[in-house]
PDB file of C-alpha atoms in Angstrom:
ATOM      1  CA  LEU X   1     -84.046  21.722 -14.361  1.00 63.00           C
ATOM      2  CA  LYS X   2     -81.093  19.476 -13.574  1.00 72.00           C
ATOM      3  CA  PRO X   3     -77.586  20.608 -14.605  1.00 79.00           C
ATOM      4  CA  ALA X   4     -77.285  17.661 -17.009  1.00 73.00           C
ATOM      5  CA  PHE X   5     -80.325  18.845 -18.978  1.00 75.00           C
ATOM      6  CA  LEU X   6     -79.157  22.469 -18.945  1.00 85.00           C
ATOM      7  CA  SER X   7     -75.673  21.568 -20.189  1.00 87.00           C
ATOM      8  CA  ALA X   8     -77.131  19.388 -22.946  1.00 80.00           C
ATOM      9  CA  ALA X   9     -79.443  22.215 -23.990  1.00 84.00           C
ATOM     10  CA  GLY X  10     -76.447  24.549 -24.059  1.00 89.00           C
ATOM     11  CA  VAL X  11     -74.521  22.208 -26.371  1.00 87.00           C
ATOM     12  CA  VAL X  12     -77.490  21.906 -28.729  1.00 84.00           C
ATOM     13  CA  LEU X  13     -77.953  25.683 -28.770  1.00 90.00           C
ATOM     14  CA  ALA X  14     -74.252  26.271 -29.488  1.00 90.00           C
ATOM     15  CA  GLU X  15     -74.312  23.728 -32.313  1.00 85.00           C
ATOM     16  CA  ALA X  16     -77.422  25.353 -33.810  1.00 88.00           C
ATOM     17  CA  VAL X  17     -75.716  28.758 -33.719  1.00 90.00           C
ATOM     18  CA  ALA X  18     -72.625  27.282 -35.390  1.00 88.00           C
ATOM     19  CA  VAL X  19     -74.726  25.790 -38.195  1.00 87.00           C
ATOM     20  CA  TRP X  20     -76.595  29.054 -38.701  1.00 89.00           C
ATOM     21  CA  LYS X  21     -73.374  31.085 -38.764  1.00 88.00           C
ATOM     22  CA  TRP X  22     -70.991  28.810 -40.695  1.00 86.00           C
ATOM     23  CA  GLY X  23     -73.277  26.290 -42.387  1.00 83.00           C
ATOM     24  CA  ARG X  24     -72.878  27.751 -45.869  1.00 85.00           C
ATOM     25  CA  ARG X  25     -69.105  27.927 -45.591  1.00 86.00           C
ATOM     26  CA  TRP X  26     -68.870  24.373 -44.183  1.00 86.00           C
ATOM     27  CA  PRO X  27     -71.669  22.324 -45.769  1.00 88.00           C
ATOM     28  CA  GLY X  28     -70.376  19.195 -44.068  1.00 88.00           C
ATOM     29  CA  LEU X  29     -71.400  20.651 -40.704  1.00 87.00           C
ATOM     30  CA  THR X  30     -74.908  21.294 -42.014  1.00 90.00           C
ATOM     31  CA  ALA X  31     -75.178  17.801 -43.504  1.00 91.00           C
ATOM     32  CA  VAL X  32     -74.010  16.063 -40.324  1.00 90.00           C
ATOM     33  CA  SER X  33     -76.315  18.182 -38.163  1.00 89.00           C
ATOM     34  CA  ALA X  34     -79.277  17.337 -40.389  1.00 90.00           C
ATOM     35  CA  PHE X  35     -78.395  13.644 -40.278  1.00 91.00           C
ATOM     36  CA  TYR X  36     -78.180  13.789 -36.484  1.00 89.00           C
ATOM     37  CA  VAL X  37     -81.561  15.495 -36.107  1.00 86.00           C
ATOM     38  CA  VAL X  38     -83.335  13.171 -38.543  1.00 86.00           C
ATOM     39  CA  SER X  39     -81.848   9.973 -37.078  1.00 85.00           C
ATOM     40  CA  ILE X  40     -82.437  10.867 -33.438  1.00 83.00           C
ATOM     41  CA  LEU X  41     -85.882  12.441 -33.901  1.00 80.00           C
ATOM     42  CA  PRO X  42     -87.805   9.161 -33.381  1.00 75.00           C
ATOM     43  CA  MET X  43     -86.053   8.734 -30.012  1.00 74.00           C
ATOM     44  CA  VAL X  44     -86.598  12.132 -28.398  1.00 71.00           C
ATOM     45  CA  GLY X  45     -89.795  11.124 -26.636  1.00 66.00           C
ATOM     46  CA  VAL X  46     -92.416  12.345 -29.086  1.00 65.00           C
ATOM     47  CA  ILE X  47     -93.432   8.707 -29.380  1.00 63.00           C
ATOM     48  CA  PRO X  48     -92.916   7.024 -25.959  1.00 63.00           C
ATOM     49  CA  ILE X  49     -90.786   3.877 -26.070  1.00 65.00           C
ATOM     50  CA  GLY X  50     -90.732   1.965 -22.790  1.00 64.00           C
ATOM     51  CA  TYR X  51     -90.336   3.612 -19.396  1.00 63.00           C
ATOM     52  CA  HIS X  52     -87.059   5.408 -19.999  1.00 64.00           C
ATOM     53  CA  LEU X  53     -86.441   8.940 -21.188  1.00 63.00           C
ATOM     54  CA  ALA X  54     -83.088   8.252 -22.833  1.00 67.00           C
ATOM     55  CA  ALA X  55     -80.581   5.463 -23.411  1.00 71.00           C
ATOM     56  CA  ASP X  56     -76.989   5.268 -24.621  1.00 74.00           C
ATOM     57  CA  ARG X  57     -77.963   3.178 -27.619  1.00 77.00           C
ATOM     58  CA  TYR X  58     -80.155   5.954 -28.971  1.00 80.00           C
ATOM     59  CA  SER X  59     -77.028   7.951 -29.851  1.00 83.00           C
ATOM     60  CA  TYR X  60     -75.029   5.220 -31.629  1.00 86.00           C
ATOM     61  CA  ILE X  61     -76.265   5.795 -35.180  1.00 87.00           C
ATOM     62  CA  PRO X  62     -76.863   9.578 -34.892  1.00 88.00           C
ATOM     63  CA  CYS X  63     -73.290  10.127 -33.652  1.00 88.00           C
ATOM     64  CA  MET X  64     -71.770   8.273 -36.609  1.00 91.00           C
ATOM     65  CA  GLY X  65     -72.041  11.499 -38.594  1.00 91.00           C
ATOM     66  CA  TRP X  66     -69.968  13.409 -36.027  1.00 90.00           C
ATOM     67  CA  ALA X  67     -67.291  10.702 -36.175  1.00 91.00           C
ATOM     68  CA  VAL X  68     -67.132  11.003 -39.966  1.00 91.00           C
ATOM     69  CA  LEU X  69     -66.944  14.799 -39.700  1.00 90.00           C
ATOM     70  CA  ALA X  70     -64.137  14.571 -37.135  1.00 91.00           C
ATOM     71  CA  GLY X  71     -62.204  12.252 -39.460  1.00 91.00           C
ATOM     72  CA  ALA X  72     -62.693  14.649 -42.340  1.00 90.00           C
ATOM     73  CA  VAL X  73     -61.432  17.578 -40.219  1.00 89.00           C
ATOM     74  CA  VAL X  74     -58.321  15.632 -39.198  1.00 90.00           C
ATOM     75  CA  ARG X  75     -57.639  14.685 -42.826  1.00 88.00           C
ATOM     76  CA  SER X  76     -58.154  18.258 -44.005  1.00 88.00           C
ATOM     77  CA  LEU X  77     -55.852  19.709 -41.334  1.00 87.00           C
ATOM     78  CA  GLY X  78     -53.222  17.086 -42.050  1.00 85.00           C
ATOM     79  CA  ALA X  79     -53.270  17.856 -45.755  1.00 86.00           C
ATOM     80  CA  ARG X  80     -52.791  21.574 -45.146  1.00 86.00           C
ATOM     81  CA  CYS X  81     -50.000  21.271 -42.597  1.00 84.00           C
ATOM     82  CA  ARG X  82     -46.301  20.784 -43.011  1.00 85.00           C
ATOM     83  CA  PRO X  83     -44.822  17.428 -41.915  1.00 84.00           C
ATOM     84  CA  ARG X  84     -44.245  18.596 -38.330  1.00 85.00           C
ATOM     85  CA  GLY X  85     -47.736  20.059 -38.088  1.00 86.00           C
ATOM     86  CA  ARG X  86     -49.191  16.907 -39.620  1.00 88.00           C
ATOM     87  CA  THR X  87     -47.523  14.875 -36.893  1.00 90.00           C
ATOM     88  CA  VAL X  88     -49.056  17.112 -34.223  1.00 91.00           C
ATOM     89  CA  VAL X  89     -52.511  16.706 -35.784  1.00 90.00           C
ATOM     90  CA  LEU X  90     -52.215  12.909 -35.939  1.00 91.00           C
ATOM     91  CA  LEU X  91     -50.897  12.639 -32.378  1.00 93.00           C
ATOM     92  CA  SER X  92     -53.702  14.874 -31.116  1.00 92.00           C
ATOM     93  CA  ALA X  93     -56.283  12.748 -32.918  1.00 92.00           C
ATOM     94  CA  ALA X  94     -54.724   9.563 -31.533  1.00 93.00           C
ATOM     95  CA  PHE X  95     -54.725  11.009 -27.996  1.00 95.00           C
ATOM     96  CA  PHE X  96     -58.385  11.979 -28.346  1.00 93.00           C
ATOM     97  CA  ALA X  97     -59.216   8.469 -29.625  1.00 92.00           C
ATOM     98  CA  VAL X  98     -57.476   6.932 -26.598  1.00 95.00           C
ATOM     99  CA  ILE X  99     -59.485   9.164 -24.243  1.00 96.00           C
ATOM    100  CA  LEU X 100     -62.747   8.137 -25.945  1.00 92.00           C
ATOM    101  CA  GLY X 101     -61.703   4.486 -25.784  1.00 93.00           C
ATOM    102  CA  ARG X 102     -61.027   4.792 -22.068  1.00 95.00           C
ATOM    103  CA  LEU X 103     -64.403   6.412 -21.466  1.00 92.00           C
ATOM    104  CA  SER X 104     -66.089   3.658 -23.477  1.00 90.00           C
ATOM    105  CA  TRP X 105     -64.266   1.033 -21.408  1.00 92.00           C
ATOM    106  CA  GLU X 106     -65.532   2.591 -18.176  1.00 91.00           C
ATOM    107  CA  GLN X 107     -69.059   2.906 -19.555  1.00 88.00           C
ATOM    108  CA  ALA X 108     -69.080  -0.753 -20.588  1.00 88.00           C
ATOM    109  CA  LYS X 109     -68.443  -1.773 -16.963  1.00 90.00           C
ATOM    110  CA  ILE X 110     -71.931  -0.561 -16.088  1.00 89.00           C
ATOM    111  CA  TRP X 111     -73.321  -3.346 -18.290  1.00 87.00           C
ATOM    112  CA  LYS X 112     -71.414  -6.083 -16.436  1.00 88.00           C
ATOM    113  CA  ASP X 113     -74.645  -7.580 -15.065  1.00 90.00           C
ATOM    114  CA  SER X 114     -78.188  -6.568 -14.138  1.00 91.00           C
ATOM    115  CA  LYS X 115     -77.319  -5.685 -10.558  1.00 92.00           C
ATOM    116  CA  THR X 116     -74.498  -3.353 -11.629  1.00 93.00           C
ATOM    117  CA  LEU X 117     -76.636  -1.738 -14.327  1.00 91.00           C
ATOM    118  CA  TRP X 118     -79.666  -1.054 -12.163  1.00 92.00           C
ATOM    119  CA  GLY X 119     -77.492  -0.074  -9.217  1.00 93.00           C
ATOM    120  CA  ARG X 120     -76.015   2.620 -11.456  1.00 91.00           C
ATOM    121  CA  VAL X 121     -79.526   3.721 -12.443  1.00 89.00           C
ATOM    122  CA  LEU X 122     -80.508   4.103  -8.784  1.00 92.00           C
ATOM    123  CA  ALA X 123     -77.298   5.998  -8.015  1.00 92.00           C
ATOM    124  CA  ALA X 124     -78.200   8.490 -10.747  1.00 85.00           C
ATOM    125  CA  ALA X 125     -81.959   8.593 -10.088  1.00 86.00           C
ATOM    126  CA  PRO X 126     -82.958   7.134  -6.678  1.00 90.00           C
ATOM    127  CA  GLU X 127     -86.679   7.735  -7.232  1.00 89.00           C
ATOM    128  CA  THR X 128     -86.909   5.485 -10.310  1.00 89.00           C
ATOM    129  CA  ALA X 129     -89.520   2.784  -9.752  1.00 91.00           C
ATOM    130  CA  ILE X 130     -88.394   0.523 -12.572  1.00 90.00           C
ATOM    131  CA  GLY X 131     -84.839   0.812 -11.257  1.00 91.00           C
ATOM    132  CA  HIS X 132     -85.858  -0.441  -7.829  1.00 94.00           C
ATOM    133  CA  ASN X 133     -88.001  -3.182  -9.341  1.00 92.00           C
ATOM    134  CA  ASN X 134     -85.252  -4.534 -11.590  1.00 93.00           C
ATOM    135  CA  PHE X 135     -82.543  -4.106  -8.972  1.00 94.00           C
ATOM    136  CA  ALA X 136     -84.720  -6.101  -6.591  1.00 92.00           C
ATOM    137  CA  ALA X 137     -85.096  -8.848  -9.192  1.00 91.00           C
ATOM    138  CA  ALA X 138     -81.301  -8.996  -9.556  1.00 92.00           C
ATOM    139  CA  LEU X 139     -80.874  -9.246  -5.785  1.00 91.00           C
ATOM    140  CA  ALA X 140     -83.541 -11.952  -5.611  1.00 88.00           C
ATOM    141  CA  SER X 141     -81.680 -14.010  -8.212  1.00 87.00           C
ATOM    142  CA  GLU X 142     -78.708 -14.008  -5.817  1.00 88.00           C
ATOM    143  CA  GLY X 143     -80.877 -15.160  -2.930  1.00 83.00           C
ATOM    144  CA  ARG X 144     -80.786 -11.785  -1.151  1.00 87.00           C
ATOM    145  CA  SER X 145     -84.499 -11.796  -0.419  1.00 83.00           C
ATOM    146  CA  VAL X 146     -84.565  -9.296   2.431  1.00 83.00           C
ATOM    147  CA  GLU X 147     -82.794  -6.595   0.425  1.00 90.00           C
ATOM    148  CA  ALA X 148     -84.836  -7.431  -2.660  1.00 90.00           C
ATOM    149  CA  ALA X 149     -88.102  -7.071  -0.748  1.00 89.00           C
ATOM    150  CA  GLU X 150     -87.125  -3.571   0.398  1.00 91.00           C
ATOM    151  CA  HIS X 151     -86.500  -2.430  -3.159  1.00 93.00           C
ATOM    152  CA  PHE X 152     -89.747  -4.056  -4.332  1.00 91.00           C
ATOM    153  CA  ARG X 153     -91.533  -2.093  -1.589  1.00 91.00           C
ATOM    154  CA  ILE X 154     -89.972   1.158  -2.782  1.00 93.00           C
ATOM    155  CA  ALA X 155     -91.040   0.397  -6.360  1.00 92.00           C
ATOM    156  CA  CYS X 156     -94.608  -0.200  -5.151  1.00 90.00           C
ATOM    157  CA  ARG X 157     -94.531   3.021  -3.154  1.00 91.00           C
ATOM    158  CA  LEU X 158     -93.389   5.004  -6.178  1.00 92.00           C
ATOM    159  CA  ARG X 159     -95.876   3.322  -8.542  1.00 91.00           C
ATOM    160  CA  PRO X 160     -98.685   1.959  -6.350  1.00 88.00           C
ATOM    161  CA  ALA X 161    -100.956   1.229  -9.328  1.00 88.00           C
ATOM    162  CA  ASN X 162     -98.380  -0.925 -11.129  1.00 88.00           C
ATOM    163  CA  MET X 163     -99.621  -4.486 -10.717  1.00 89.00           C
ATOM    164  CA  GLU X 164     -96.408  -6.041 -12.002  1.00 88.00           C
ATOM    165  CA  TYR X 165     -94.453  -4.538  -9.108  1.00 89.00           C
ATOM    166  CA  ARG X 166     -97.131  -5.537  -6.612  1.00 90.00           C
ATOM    167  CA  ARG X 167     -97.248  -9.123  -7.884  1.00 89.00           C
ATOM    168  CA  ARG X 168     -93.466  -9.468  -7.720  1.00 89.00           C
ATOM    169  CA  LEU X 169     -93.412  -8.310  -4.114  1.00 88.00           C
ATOM    170  CA  ARG X 170     -96.401 -10.518  -3.302  1.00 88.00           C
ATOM    171  CA  ASP X 171     -94.698 -13.594  -4.727  1.00 85.00           C
ATOM    172  CA  MET X 172     -91.489 -12.901  -2.831  1.00 87.00           C
ATOM    173  CA  LEU X 173     -93.329 -12.449   0.459  1.00 85.00           C
ATOM    174  CA  TYR X 174     -95.434 -15.538  -0.228  1.00 84.00           C
ATOM    175  CA  ASN X 175     -92.322 -17.640  -0.829  1.00 83.00           C
ATOM    176  CA  ALA X 176     -90.664 -16.230   2.294  1.00 83.00           C
ATOM    177  CA  GLY X 177     -93.758 -17.137   4.289  1.00 83.00           C
ATOM    178  CA  ASN X 178     -93.709 -20.633   2.860  1.00 83.00           C
ATOM    179  CA  SER X 179     -90.082 -21.063   3.892  1.00 85.00           C
ATOM    180  CA  LEU X 180     -90.846 -19.980   7.444  1.00 81.00           C
ATOM    181  CA  LEU X 181     -93.955 -22.130   7.621  1.00 82.00           C
ATOM    182  CA  GLY X 182     -92.045 -25.146   6.322  1.00 82.00           C
ATOM    183  CA  SER X 183     -89.345 -24.678   8.959  1.00 83.00           C
ATOM    184  CA  GLY X 184     -91.918 -24.624  11.766  1.00 82.00           C
ATOM    185  CA  LYS X 185     -91.940 -20.834  12.283  1.00 85.00           C
ATOM    186  CA  ALA X 186     -95.632 -20.337  11.646  1.00 80.00           C
ATOM    187  CA  GLY X 187     -95.917 -17.197  13.774  1.00 82.00           C
ATOM    188  CA  GLU X 188     -93.140 -15.474  11.835  1.00 83.00           C
ATOM    189  CA  ALA X 189     -94.765 -16.423   8.522  1.00 83.00           C
ATOM    190  CA  VAL X 190     -98.056 -14.643   9.280  1.00 84.00           C
ATOM    191  CA  PRO X 191     -96.847 -11.037   8.601  1.00 85.00           C
ATOM    192  CA  PHE X 192     -95.399 -12.136   5.271  1.00 82.00           C
ATOM    193  CA  TYR X 193     -98.636 -13.787   4.198  1.00 82.00           C
ATOM    194  CA  LYS X 194    -100.731 -10.817   5.318  1.00 84.00           C
ATOM    195  CA  GLU X 195     -98.618  -8.307   3.452  1.00 83.00           C
ATOM    196  CA  ALA X 196     -98.617 -10.531   0.367  1.00 84.00           C
ATOM    197  CA  ALA X 197    -102.398 -10.838   0.457  1.00 84.00           C
ATOM    198  CA  SER X 198    -102.783  -7.057   0.698  1.00 82.00           C
ATOM    199  CA  LEU X 199    -100.789  -6.394  -2.472  1.00 82.00           C
ATOM    200  CA  ALA X 200    -102.645  -8.323  -5.146  1.00 78.00           C
ATOM    201  CA  VAL X 201    -104.998 -11.240  -5.624  1.00 76.00           C
ATOM    202  CA  GLY X 202    -102.814 -14.235  -4.941  1.00 70.00           C
ATOM    203  CA  PRO X 203    -102.987 -17.987  -5.320  1.00 73.00           C
ATOM    204  CA  ALA X 204    -105.485 -19.829  -3.164  1.00 76.00           C
ATOM    205  CA  ASP X 205    -102.591 -21.478  -1.325  1.00 77.00           C
ATOM    206  CA  LEU X 206    -101.585 -18.096   0.052  1.00 76.00           C
ATOM    207  CA  HIS X 207    -104.832 -17.820   1.994  1.00 70.00           C
ATOM    208  CA  VAL X 208    -104.750 -21.510   2.921  1.00 71.00           C
ATOM    209  CA  ASN X 209    -101.240 -21.168   4.328  1.00 69.00           C
ATOM    210  CA  LEU X 210    -102.183 -17.974   6.143  1.00 71.00           C
ATOM    211  CA  GLY X 211    -104.996 -19.889   7.766  1.00 75.00           C
ATOM    212  CA  LEU X 212    -102.660 -22.702   8.703  1.00 71.00           C
ATOM    213  CA  ALA X 213    -100.141 -20.274  10.178  1.00 70.00           C
TER     214      ALA X 213
END
């Protein structure tokens, strides 16, 4: 197992032990834990949703309970402390909020555009077919056809039975062949047409142009 999964399992185990040990004394901890489990249960993969295993958005609502609990703890500590201690509690909470805000700011940068998002996915999981497919689409939208074709090829290699990936690569190669054929480079267009024809059933013009080339 990857370290990320092991560390997450460790956090869940520690939280379960805390609820078992102190749940009766601190019912708020039990209530928030129950809310978290119930709200995140539909997203844990029992019922597959899309191609992904997890997503940031799955934790938005479940983590609201932890935010409420944290606020309650800060309020409780502040009420029990003397003025100087109350100041320390509030400053600590403010510092923690700033740290979380900074982390959120950095995380939001990943969602700048499709290329940045899927580039981040590939950096974290290079063998992700959908990552290569969508990153290729983002590159293609910028006119970077050569790079896009390579990522489409990787997606097809990882998921050879996925016809969507094969058709996307076919269409890109077909269009590249058309560009070469139109510019008088018929010989250079042939490999593109042949590879396109081998991927999926294409338009009749693909075979016509291959014949012409």
